[in-house]
GROMACS .gro file of C-alpha atoms in nm:
model
  100
    1MET     CA    1  21.514   5.390  13.728
    2LYS     CA    2  21.610   5.162  14.016
    3LYS     CA    3  21.502   5.247  14.366
    4LEU     CA    4  21.758   5.405  14.590
    5ASN     CA    5  21.864   5.177  14.877
    6ILE     CA    6  21.882   5.375  15.204
    7LEU     CA    7  22.001   5.236  15.537
    8PHE     CA    8  21.922   5.401  15.869
    9VAL     CA    9  22.182   5.306  16.127
   10CYS     CA   10  22.206   5.314  16.505
   11GLY     CA   11  22.384   5.113  16.771
   12ALA     CA   12  22.128   4.832  16.794
   13GLY     CA   13  21.933   4.883  16.471
   14LEU     CA   14  21.607   4.927  16.658
   15GLY     CA   15  21.501   5.254  16.818
   16SER     CA   16  21.671   5.561  16.683
   17SER     CA   17  21.732   5.421  16.335
   18PHE     CA   18  21.363   5.338  16.301
   19ALA     CA   19  21.265   5.686  16.423
   20ALA     CA   20  21.499   5.841  16.164
   21GLN     CA   21  21.353   5.615  15.895
   22MET     CA   22  20.999   5.730  15.971
   23SER     CA   23  21.099   6.099  15.954
   24ALA     CA   24  21.296   6.049  15.633
   25GLU     CA   25  21.006   5.861  15.476
   26ASP     CA   26  20.793   6.176  15.508
   27VAL     CA   27  21.071   6.386  15.351
   28LEU     CA   28  21.118   6.140  15.063
   29ASN     CA   29  20.743   6.135  14.997
   30LYS     CA   30  20.740   6.517  14.991
   31LEU     CA   31  21.027   6.513  14.738
   32GLY     CA   32  20.858   6.242  14.529
   33VAL     CA   33  21.144   5.995  14.576
   34GLU     CA   34  21.084   5.621  14.594
   35ALA     CA   35  21.343   5.428  14.792
   36LYS     CA   36  21.396   5.096  14.965
   37LEU     CA   37  21.438   5.180  15.333
   38ASP     CA   38  21.579   4.960  15.605
   39HIS     CA   39  21.713   5.014  15.958
   40VAL     CA   40  22.010   4.819  16.090
   41ASP     CA   41  22.281   4.819  16.354
   42ILE     CA   42  22.616   4.976  16.279
   43SER     CA   43  22.814   4.654  16.232
   44SER     CA   44  22.557   4.516  15.985
   45ALA     CA   45  22.561   4.841  15.787
   46ALA     CA   46  22.933   4.805  15.720
   47SER     CA   47  22.876   4.481  15.529
   48MET     CA   48  22.558   4.579  15.340
   49ARG     CA   49  22.539   4.748  15.002
   50SER     CA   50  22.349   5.075  15.002
   51ASP     CA   51  22.333   5.399  14.809
   52LEU     CA   52  22.294   5.609  15.121
   53ILE     CA   53  22.345   5.567  15.494
   54ILE     CA   54  22.171   5.800  15.736
   55THR     CA   55  22.290   5.794  16.096
   56ALA     CA   56  22.346   6.010  16.402
   57GLU     CA   57  22.648   6.239  16.425
   58ASN     CA   58  22.777   6.042  16.726
   59PHE     CA   59  22.848   5.741  16.498
   60ARG     CA   60  23.083   5.934  16.268
   61SER     CA   61  23.401   5.799  16.430
   62GLN     CA   62  23.282   5.437  16.394
   63PHE     CA   63  23.194   5.483  16.026
   64GLU     CA   64  23.532   5.641  15.956
   65LYS     CA   65  23.690   5.307  16.055
   66PHE     CA   66  23.490   5.112  15.794
   67HIS     CA   67  23.586   5.071  15.429
   68LEU     CA   68  23.254   5.141  15.259
   69ASP     CA   69  23.178   5.146  14.889
   70PRO     CA   70  23.294   5.490  14.766
   71ASN     CA   71  22.954   5.532  14.596
   72THR     CA   72  22.777   5.508  14.933
   73ALA     CA   73  22.695   5.853  15.068
   74ILE     CA   74  22.669   5.903  15.444
   75ILE     CA   75  22.454   6.167  15.607
   76TYR     CA   76  22.521   6.244  15.973
   77LEU     CA   77  22.233   6.401  16.164
   78LYS     CA   78  22.245   6.606  16.482
   79ASN     CA   79  21.873   6.546  16.536
   80ILE     CA   80  21.769   6.214  16.383
   81VAL     CA   81  21.398   6.298  16.377
   82SER     CA   82  21.428   6.652  16.239
   83LYS     CA   83  21.254   6.653  15.902
   84VAL     CA   84  21.404   6.997  15.833
   85GLU     CA   85  21.760   6.870  15.889
   86ILE     CA   86  21.693   6.552  15.693
   87GLU     CA   87  21.554   6.743  15.395
   88GLU     CA   88  21.839   6.996  15.410
   89LYS     CA   89  22.104   6.721  15.405
   90ILE     CA   90  21.936   6.462  15.181
   91THR     CA   91  21.838   6.697  14.896
   92PRO     CA   92  22.194   6.760  14.764
   93VAL     CA   93  22.276   6.389  14.791
   94LEU     CA   94  21.963   6.294  14.594
   95GLN     CA   95  22.048   6.560  14.334
   96ALA     CA   96  22.406   6.428  14.303
   97LYS     CA   97  22.269   6.075  14.251
   98GLY     CA   98  22.029   6.203  13.983
   99VAL     CA   99  21.716   6.107  14.177
  100ILE     CA  100  21.569   6.459  14.191
   0.00000   0.00000   0.00000
């Protein structure tokens, strides 16, 4: 099975997206899921192919303006470092993609 490609997105692609990536990495390890993880800025994310985008709730309006691949799932987080919220929101997406 191919690895899932997950992008973590914030305004600059540095701070908060990297923090979210680190928290999600722990959740993915707990769930036994291998994935290719990367963190990028919001404008780069719109032009990259990914299976899943994880970002903060405050970026929802920007993402709604983009025409993303319909197979790309987007998870919006209220607290980007909350492992509980990440696990709660990522689990059904991973199940729908047949990863777990």
